[in-house]
Amino acid sequence: MKTFYEIWRKYMPEFKVTFPGNKKVDVEIGKFTVKSDQKMLYGGDDTAPEPFTIFLSSIGSCAGIYAVSFCDTRGLNTEGMYLMLDISFKERQNFLEEIKLTLHVNKEFPEKYIKPIAKSMNHCAVKDQLHPDIKINTIVVYLD
């Protein structure tokens, strides 16, 4: 079986970056467009997330698809399930220190799958590209 990276390289879309005005930047990825902007404080129009926010959201999106796929293959209900990211930075530096991924699952989620779903989320290819000094903590909790 081919690895994710072998498949990705074969089918990698082009990334075309355009500049629609002011601080806005659009990235066309195949048939999709990812829009970014800057906050008004930094001269932007605040019409889209900033690039760093999009980067961080890709970690959640990647871990999230592993969680959903885990549930789908086992016929587990994902109703109400959501993932939260808590980001912390090194003191007085602009570098990530830790990313805490907290998956909230419904009360019917089988306890025997708590550790396995967290482990599956750690296979995220985006997370694998981060510097090894960045701590990634993945936990699963039951919804209140």
Short mmCIF file of N, CA and C in Angstrom, two decimals:
data_model
loop_
_atom_site.label_atom_id
_atom_site.label_comp_id
_atom_site.label_asym_id
_atom_site.label_seq_id
_atom_site.Cartn_x
_atom_site.Cartn_y
_atom_site.Cartn_z
N MET A 1 0.84 -1.18 0.00
CA MET A 1 0.00 0.00 0.00
C MET A 1 0.89 1.25 0.00
N LYS A 2 0.52 2.22 -0.82
CA LYS A 2 1.29 3.46 -0.90
C LYS A 2 1.03 4.32 0.32
N THR A 3 2.06 5.06 0.69
CA THR A 3 1.92 5.97 1.83
C THR A 3 1.14 7.21 1.41
N PHE A 4 0.67 7.93 2.39
CA PHE A 4 -0.02 9.20 2.14
C PHE A 4 0.85 10.11 1.29
N TYR A 5 2.13 10.17 1.62
CA TYR A 5 3.03 11.10 0.94
C TYR A 5 3.26 10.71 -0.51
N GLU A 6 3.33 9.41 -0.79
CA GLU A 6 3.47 8.95 -2.18
C GLU A 6 2.24 9.33 -3.00
N ILE A 7 1.08 9.15 -2.42
CA ILE A 7 -0.17 9.51 -3.10
C ILE A 7 -0.25 11.02 -3.26
N TRP A 8 0.07 11.76 -2.21
CA TRP A 8 0.00 13.23 -2.25
C TRP A 8 0.88 13.78 -3.37
N ARG A 9 2.12 13.28 -3.46
CA ARG A 9 3.04 13.77 -4.49
C ARG A 9 2.48 13.52 -5.89
N LYS A 10 1.84 12.38 -6.08
CA LYS A 10 1.31 12.04 -7.40
C LYS A 10 0.15 12.95 -7.79
N TYR A 11 -0.71 13.27 -6.84
CA TYR A 11 -1.93 14.03 -7.13
C TYR A 11 -1.90 15.45 -6.59
N MET A 12 -0.73 15.94 -6.21
CA MET A 12 -0.64 17.27 -5.61
C MET A 12 -1.19 18.34 -6.56
N PRO A 13 -2.14 19.13 -6.06
CA PRO A 13 -2.68 20.20 -6.90
C PRO A 13 -1.68 21.36 -6.98
N GLU A 14 -1.91 22.22 -7.93
CA GLU A 14 -1.13 23.45 -7.99
C GLU A 14 -1.68 24.43 -6.96
N PHE A 15 -0.80 25.24 -6.45
CA PHE A 15 -1.18 26.29 -5.51
C PHE A 15 -0.89 27.62 -6.20
N LYS A 16 -1.94 28.33 -6.58
CA LYS A 16 -1.78 29.63 -7.23
C LYS A 16 -2.18 30.71 -6.23
N VAL A 17 -1.24 31.58 -5.91
CA VAL A 17 -1.47 32.63 -4.92
C VAL A 17 -1.73 33.95 -5.65
N THR A 18 -2.86 34.58 -5.31
CA THR A 18 -3.22 35.86 -5.92
C THR A 18 -3.46 36.90 -4.82
N PHE A 19 -3.49 38.15 -5.23
CA PHE A 19 -3.56 39.26 -4.29
C PHE A 19 -4.72 40.18 -4.68
N PRO A 20 -5.94 39.91 -4.16
CA PRO A 20 -7.13 40.64 -4.60
C PRO A 20 -7.26 42.06 -4.08
N GLY A 21 -6.38 42.50 -3.21
CA GLY A 21 -6.46 43.88 -2.74
C GLY A 21 -6.15 44.02 -1.27
N ASN A 22 -5.60 45.15 -0.93
CA ASN A 22 -5.19 45.49 0.42
C ASN A 22 -4.30 44.36 0.96
N LYS A 23 -4.63 43.77 2.09
CA LYS A 23 -3.80 42.72 2.69
C LYS A 23 -4.36 41.32 2.41
N LYS A 24 -5.33 41.24 1.52
CA LYS A 24 -5.96 39.96 1.21
C LYS A 24 -5.04 39.12 0.33
N VAL A 25 -5.02 37.82 0.61
CA VAL A 25 -4.28 36.86 -0.20
C VAL A 25 -5.18 35.65 -0.39
N ASP A 26 -5.34 35.24 -1.65
CA ASP A 26 -6.13 34.05 -1.97
C ASP A 26 -5.19 32.97 -2.50
N VAL A 27 -5.44 31.74 -2.11
CA VAL A 27 -4.68 30.62 -2.63
C VAL A 27 -5.66 29.69 -3.33
N GLU A 28 -5.50 29.57 -4.64
CA GLU A 28 -6.33 28.65 -5.41
C GLU A 28 -5.65 27.29 -5.38
N ILE A 29 -6.40 26.31 -4.90
CA ILE A 29 -5.91 24.93 -4.79
C ILE A 29 -6.89 24.07 -5.57
N GLY A 30 -6.55 23.79 -6.81
CA GLY A 30 -7.49 23.07 -7.66
C GLY A 30 -8.76 23.90 -7.80
N LYS A 31 -9.90 23.30 -7.45
CA LYS A 31 -11.18 24.01 -7.59
C LYS A 31 -11.57 24.83 -6.35
N PHE A 32 -10.70 24.86 -5.35
CA PHE A 32 -11.01 25.58 -4.11
C PHE A 32 -10.16 26.84 -3.98
N THR A 33 -10.67 27.79 -3.19
CA THR A 33 -9.91 29.00 -2.88
C THR A 33 -9.88 29.19 -1.37
N VAL A 34 -8.69 29.30 -0.83
CA VAL A 34 -8.51 29.61 0.59
C VAL A 34 -8.20 31.10 0.67
N LYS A 35 -9.04 31.82 1.38
CA LYS A 35 -8.89 33.27 1.50
C LYS A 35 -8.27 33.62 2.85
N SER A 36 -7.37 34.59 2.83
CA SER A 36 -6.82 35.09 4.08
C SER A 36 -6.78 36.62 4.02
N ASP A 37 -6.69 37.21 5.19
CA ASP A 37 -6.64 38.66 5.32
C ASP A 37 -5.90 38.95 6.62
N GLN A 38 -5.74 40.19 6.93
CA GLN A 38 -5.14 40.62 8.19
C GLN A 38 -6.19 41.39 8.99
N LYS A 39 -6.01 41.41 10.29
CA LYS A 39 -6.88 42.21 11.14
C LYS A 39 -6.72 43.69 10.78
N MET A 40 -7.75 44.48 11.07
CA MET A 40 -7.69 45.92 10.81
C MET A 40 -6.50 46.56 11.52
N LEU A 41 -6.20 46.06 12.70
CA LEU A 41 -5.07 46.55 13.48
C LEU A 41 -3.77 46.50 12.68
N TYR A 42 -3.67 45.53 11.77
CA TYR A 42 -2.46 45.35 10.96
C TYR A 42 -2.65 45.80 9.52
N GLY A 43 -3.67 46.63 9.28
CA GLY A 43 -3.88 47.21 7.96
C GLY A 43 -4.77 46.42 7.04
N GLY A 44 -5.32 45.32 7.52
CA GLY A 44 -6.21 44.51 6.70
C GLY A 44 -7.65 44.94 6.84
N ASP A 45 -8.54 44.18 6.21
CA ASP A 45 -9.98 44.45 6.29
C ASP A 45 -10.71 43.46 7.18
N ASP A 46 -9.99 42.49 7.75
CA ASP A 46 -10.57 41.49 8.65
C ASP A 46 -11.73 40.74 7.99
N THR A 47 -11.56 40.35 6.72
CA THR A 47 -12.62 39.65 5.98
C THR A 47 -12.43 38.14 5.96
N ALA A 48 -11.28 37.68 6.44
CA ALA A 48 -10.97 36.24 6.43
C ALA A 48 -9.92 35.99 7.51
N PRO A 49 -9.71 34.73 7.87
CA PRO A 49 -8.68 34.44 8.87
C PRO A 49 -7.29 34.82 8.37
N GLU A 50 -6.40 35.04 9.32
CA GLU A 50 -5.00 35.31 8.98
C GLU A 50 -4.33 33.98 8.61
N PRO A 51 -3.26 34.02 7.83
CA PRO A 51 -2.59 32.78 7.41
C PRO A 51 -2.19 31.87 8.57
N PHE A 52 -1.70 32.43 9.66
CA PHE A 52 -1.30 31.59 10.79
C PHE A 52 -2.50 30.88 11.40
N THR A 53 -3.63 31.55 11.43
CA THR A 53 -4.86 30.93 11.94
C THR A 53 -5.28 29.77 11.03
N ILE A 54 -5.15 29.96 9.73
CA ILE A 54 -5.48 28.89 8.78
C ILE A 54 -4.53 27.70 8.99
N PHE A 55 -3.26 28.00 9.18
CA PHE A 55 -2.28 26.94 9.46
C PHE A 55 -2.69 26.13 10.68
N LEU A 56 -3.00 26.81 11.78
CA LEU A 56 -3.40 26.10 13.00
C LEU A 56 -4.69 25.32 12.80
N SER A 57 -5.63 25.89 12.05
CA SER A 57 -6.89 25.18 11.82
C SER A 57 -6.67 23.91 11.01
N SER A 58 -5.63 23.88 10.18
CA SER A 58 -5.37 22.67 9.40
C SER A 58 -4.96 21.51 10.30
N ILE A 59 -4.36 21.80 11.44
CA ILE A 59 -4.02 20.75 12.40
C ILE A 59 -5.31 20.14 12.95
N GLY A 60 -6.25 21.00 13.33
CA GLY A 60 -7.54 20.52 13.83
C GLY A 60 -8.32 19.77 12.77
N SER A 61 -8.30 20.28 11.56
CA SER A 61 -9.02 19.63 10.46
C SER A 61 -8.44 18.24 10.18
N CYS A 62 -7.13 18.15 10.19
CA CYS A 62 -6.46 16.88 9.92
C CYS A 62 -6.74 15.87 11.04
N ALA A 63 -6.56 16.27 12.29
CA ALA A 63 -6.85 15.38 13.41
C ALA A 63 -8.33 15.01 13.42
N GLY A 64 -9.17 15.97 13.05
CA GLY A 64 -10.61 15.73 13.02
C GLY A 64 -11.03 14.68 12.02
N ILE A 65 -10.40 14.67 10.83
CA ILE A 65 -10.79 13.67 9.84
C ILE A 65 -10.38 12.28 10.30
N TYR A 66 -9.29 12.18 11.04
CA TYR A 66 -8.91 10.88 11.60
C TYR A 66 -9.94 10.43 12.64
N ALA A 67 -10.44 11.35 13.45
CA ALA A 67 -11.46 11.00 14.44
C ALA A 67 -12.75 10.55 13.77
N VAL A 68 -13.19 11.29 12.76
CA VAL A 68 -14.42 10.94 12.04
C VAL A 68 -14.26 9.60 11.33
N SER A 69 -13.12 9.39 10.68
CA SER A 69 -12.88 8.13 9.98
C SER A 69 -12.85 6.96 10.95
N PHE A 70 -12.25 7.16 12.12
CA PHE A 70 -12.23 6.14 13.16
C PHE A 70 -13.65 5.73 13.52
N CYS A 71 -14.49 6.73 13.74
CA CYS A 71 -15.89 6.46 14.11
C CYS A 71 -16.65 5.80 12.96
N ASP A 72 -16.46 6.30 11.75
CA ASP A 72 -17.17 5.75 10.59
C ASP A 72 -16.87 4.27 10.39
N THR A 73 -15.60 3.88 10.52
CA THR A 73 -15.24 2.48 10.29
C THR A 73 -15.80 1.55 11.36
N ARG A 74 -16.18 2.09 12.50
CA ARG A 74 -16.73 1.29 13.59
C ARG A 74 -18.23 1.51 13.79
N GLY A 75 -18.81 2.33 12.94
CA GLY A 75 -20.24 2.61 13.06
C GLY A 75 -20.60 3.39 14.31
N LEU A 76 -19.68 4.23 14.79
CA LEU A 76 -19.92 5.00 16.01
C LEU A 76 -20.58 6.34 15.68
N ASN A 77 -21.51 6.73 16.50
CA ASN A 77 -22.26 7.97 16.33
C ASN A 77 -21.35 9.18 16.62
N THR A 78 -21.31 10.12 15.69
CA THR A 78 -20.49 11.33 15.88
C THR A 78 -21.34 12.55 16.25
N GLU A 79 -22.62 12.33 16.50
CA GLU A 79 -23.51 13.45 16.83
C GLU A 79 -22.99 14.20 18.06
N GLY A 80 -22.85 15.49 17.93
CA GLY A 80 -22.41 16.34 19.03
C GLY A 80 -20.90 16.35 19.23
N MET A 81 -20.18 15.47 18.55
CA MET A 81 -18.74 15.38 18.73
C MET A 81 -18.07 16.64 18.15
N TYR A 82 -17.08 17.16 18.87
CA TYR A 82 -16.32 18.29 18.34
C TYR A 82 -14.91 18.27 18.92
N LEU A 83 -14.02 18.98 18.24
CA LEU A 83 -12.61 19.03 18.62
C LEU A 83 -12.23 20.47 18.92
N MET A 84 -11.53 20.67 20.02
CA MET A 84 -11.04 22.00 20.40
C MET A 84 -9.51 21.98 20.39
N LEU A 85 -8.94 23.08 19.91
CA LEU A 85 -7.49 23.25 19.94
C LEU A 85 -7.16 24.34 20.96
N ASP A 86 -6.20 24.06 21.80
CA ASP A 86 -5.70 25.05 22.76
C ASP A 86 -4.22 25.22 22.45
N ILE A 87 -3.85 26.40 22.04
CA ILE A 87 -2.49 26.67 21.57
C ILE A 87 -1.74 27.49 22.61
N SER A 88 -0.52 27.08 22.93
CA SER A 88 0.30 27.91 23.81
C SER A 88 1.66 28.16 23.14
N PHE A 89 2.21 29.31 23.46
CA PHE A 89 3.47 29.75 22.86
C PHE A 89 4.56 29.80 23.92
N LYS A 90 5.80 29.68 23.47
CA LYS A 90 6.93 29.82 24.39
C LYS A 90 6.94 31.25 24.92
N GLU A 91 7.25 31.38 26.19
CA GLU A 91 7.23 32.69 26.84
C GLU A 91 8.18 33.66 26.15
N ARG A 92 7.67 34.84 25.84
CA ARG A 92 8.41 35.93 25.19
C ARG A 92 8.99 35.54 23.83
N GLN A 93 8.34 34.56 23.18
CA GLN A 93 8.78 34.15 21.85
C GLN A 93 7.54 33.96 20.98
N ASN A 94 7.75 33.96 19.69
CA ASN A 94 6.65 33.75 18.76
C ASN A 94 6.65 32.33 18.22
N PHE A 95 7.00 31.36 19.05
CA PHE A 95 7.06 29.98 18.62
C PHE A 95 6.07 29.13 19.41
N LEU A 96 5.46 28.19 18.71
CA LEU A 96 4.54 27.28 19.37
C LEU A 96 5.28 26.45 20.42
N GLU A 97 4.64 26.26 21.54
CA GLU A 97 5.19 25.39 22.57
C GLU A 97 4.38 24.10 22.67
N GLU A 98 3.04 24.26 22.67
CA GLU A 98 2.18 23.10 22.86
C GLU A 98 0.86 23.30 22.13
N ILE A 99 0.37 22.20 21.60
CA ILE A 99 -0.97 22.17 21.01
C ILE A 99 -1.74 21.07 21.73
N LYS A 100 -2.82 21.46 22.36
CA LYS A 100 -3.66 20.50 23.06
C LYS A 100 -4.91 20.28 22.21
N LEU A 101 -5.12 19.05 21.80
CA LEU A 101 -6.31 18.67 21.04
C LEU A 101 -7.25 17.95 21.99
N THR A 102 -8.44 18.49 22.18
CA THR A 102 -9.42 17.86 23.07
C THR A 102 -10.64 17.48 22.24
N LEU A 103 -10.84 16.18 22.09
CA LEU A 103 -12.00 15.68 21.37
C LEU A 103 -13.13 15.44 22.37
N HIS A 104 -14.25 16.07 22.14
CA HIS A 104 -15.43 15.90 22.99
C HIS A 104 -16.37 14.91 22.30
N VAL A 105 -16.67 13.81 22.99
CA VAL A 105 -17.51 12.77 22.41
C VAL A 105 -18.80 12.64 23.23
N ASN A 106 -19.83 12.09 22.58
CA ASN A 106 -21.11 11.93 23.27
C ASN A 106 -21.04 10.81 24.31
N LYS A 107 -22.01 10.80 25.19
CA LYS A 107 -22.01 9.86 26.32
C LYS A 107 -22.09 8.40 25.89
N GLU A 108 -22.58 8.15 24.67
CA GLU A 108 -22.70 6.78 24.17
C GLU A 108 -21.38 6.26 23.60
N PHE A 109 -20.38 7.11 23.48
CA PHE A 109 -19.11 6.69 22.90
C PHE A 109 -18.48 5.62 23.80
N PRO A 110 -18.15 4.45 23.24
CA PRO A 110 -17.62 3.36 24.07
C PRO A 110 -16.27 3.70 24.70
N GLU A 111 -16.16 3.46 25.98
CA GLU A 111 -14.93 3.77 26.71
C GLU A 111 -13.73 3.03 26.14
N LYS A 112 -13.96 1.82 25.61
CA LYS A 112 -12.85 1.03 25.07
C LYS A 112 -12.18 1.70 23.86
N TYR A 113 -12.85 2.70 23.25
CA TYR A 113 -12.29 3.38 22.09
C TYR A 113 -11.65 4.74 22.40
N ILE A 114 -11.65 5.12 23.67
CA ILE A 114 -11.09 6.43 24.04
C ILE A 114 -9.61 6.53 23.65
N LYS A 115 -8.79 5.60 24.10
CA LYS A 115 -7.36 5.65 23.77
C LYS A 115 -7.11 5.40 22.28
N PRO A 116 -7.79 4.43 21.66
CA PRO A 116 -7.55 4.20 20.23
C PRO A 116 -7.91 5.39 19.33
N ILE A 117 -8.99 6.12 19.64
CA ILE A 117 -9.33 7.26 18.77
C ILE A 117 -8.30 8.37 18.95
N ALA A 118 -7.82 8.57 20.18
CA ALA A 118 -6.78 9.58 20.40
C ALA A 118 -5.51 9.20 19.63
N LYS A 119 -5.17 7.92 19.66
CA LYS A 119 -3.99 7.44 18.93
C LYS A 119 -4.16 7.65 17.43
N SER A 120 -5.36 7.40 16.92
CA SER A 120 -5.60 7.58 15.48
C SER A 120 -5.44 9.05 15.09
N MET A 121 -5.88 9.96 15.94
CA MET A 121 -5.76 11.39 15.65
C MET A 121 -4.30 11.83 15.58
N ASN A 122 -3.43 11.10 16.25
CA ASN A 122 -2.01 11.45 16.24
C ASN A 122 -1.31 11.06 14.94
N HIS A 123 -2.02 10.43 14.01
CA HIS A 123 -1.46 10.08 12.70
C HIS A 123 -1.58 11.23 11.72
N CYS A 124 -2.08 12.35 12.15
CA CYS A 124 -2.29 13.51 11.28
C CYS A 124 -1.00 13.92 10.58
N ALA A 125 -1.05 13.98 9.26
CA ALA A 125 0.13 14.33 8.46
C ALA A 125 0.56 15.78 8.68
N VAL A 126 -0.38 16.66 8.97
CA VAL A 126 -0.03 18.07 9.23
C VAL A 126 0.79 18.15 10.52
N LYS A 127 0.32 17.48 11.54
CA LYS A 127 1.02 17.46 12.83
C LYS A 127 2.43 16.92 12.67
N ASP A 128 2.59 15.92 11.82
CA ASP A 128 3.90 15.31 11.62
C ASP A 128 4.92 16.27 11.03
N GLN A 129 4.47 17.37 10.44
CA GLN A 129 5.39 18.34 9.83
C GLN A 129 5.91 19.37 10.84
N LEU A 130 5.35 19.37 12.04
CA LEU A 130 5.76 20.35 13.05
C LEU A 130 7.11 19.98 13.66
N HIS A 131 7.78 20.98 14.18
CA HIS A 131 9.06 20.77 14.85
C HIS A 131 8.86 19.81 16.02
N PRO A 132 9.78 18.86 16.23
CA PRO A 132 9.59 17.87 17.30
C PRO A 132 9.55 18.45 18.71
N ASP A 133 10.04 19.67 18.90
CA ASP A 133 9.98 20.28 20.24
C ASP A 133 8.57 20.74 20.61
N ILE A 134 7.68 20.84 19.64
CA ILE A 134 6.30 21.26 19.93
C ILE A 134 5.56 20.06 20.51
N LYS A 135 5.05 20.24 21.72
CA LYS A 135 4.31 19.16 22.38
C LYS A 135 2.89 19.11 21.81
N ILE A 136 2.45 17.90 21.50
CA ILE A 136 1.08 17.68 21.04
C ILE A 136 0.42 16.75 22.05
N ASN A 137 -0.62 17.22 22.69
CA ASN A 137 -1.37 16.40 23.65
C ASN A 137 -2.77 16.20 23.11
N THR A 138 -3.14 14.94 22.95
CA THR A 138 -4.46 14.60 22.44
C THR A 138 -5.23 13.90 23.55
N ILE A 139 -6.38 14.47 23.91
CA ILE A 139 -7.21 13.83 24.93
C ILE A 139 -8.65 13.74 24.42
N VAL A 140 -9.37 12.81 25.01
CA VAL A 140 -10.78 12.62 24.67
C VAL A 140 -11.58 12.73 25.95
N VAL A 141 -12.63 13.54 25.92
CA VAL A 141 -13.49 13.72 27.09
C VAL A 141 -14.95 13.53 26.66
N TYR A 142 -15.76 13.18 27.62
CA TYR A 142 -17.20 13.04 27.36
C TYR A 142 -17.89 14.39 27.48
N LEU A 143 -18.85 14.62 26.60
CA LEU A 143 -19.66 15.83 26.67
C LEU A 143 -20.44 15.85 27.97
N ASP A 144 -20.67 17.03 28.50
CA ASP A 144 -21.47 17.17 29.74
C ASP A 144 -22.92 16.90 29.46
#
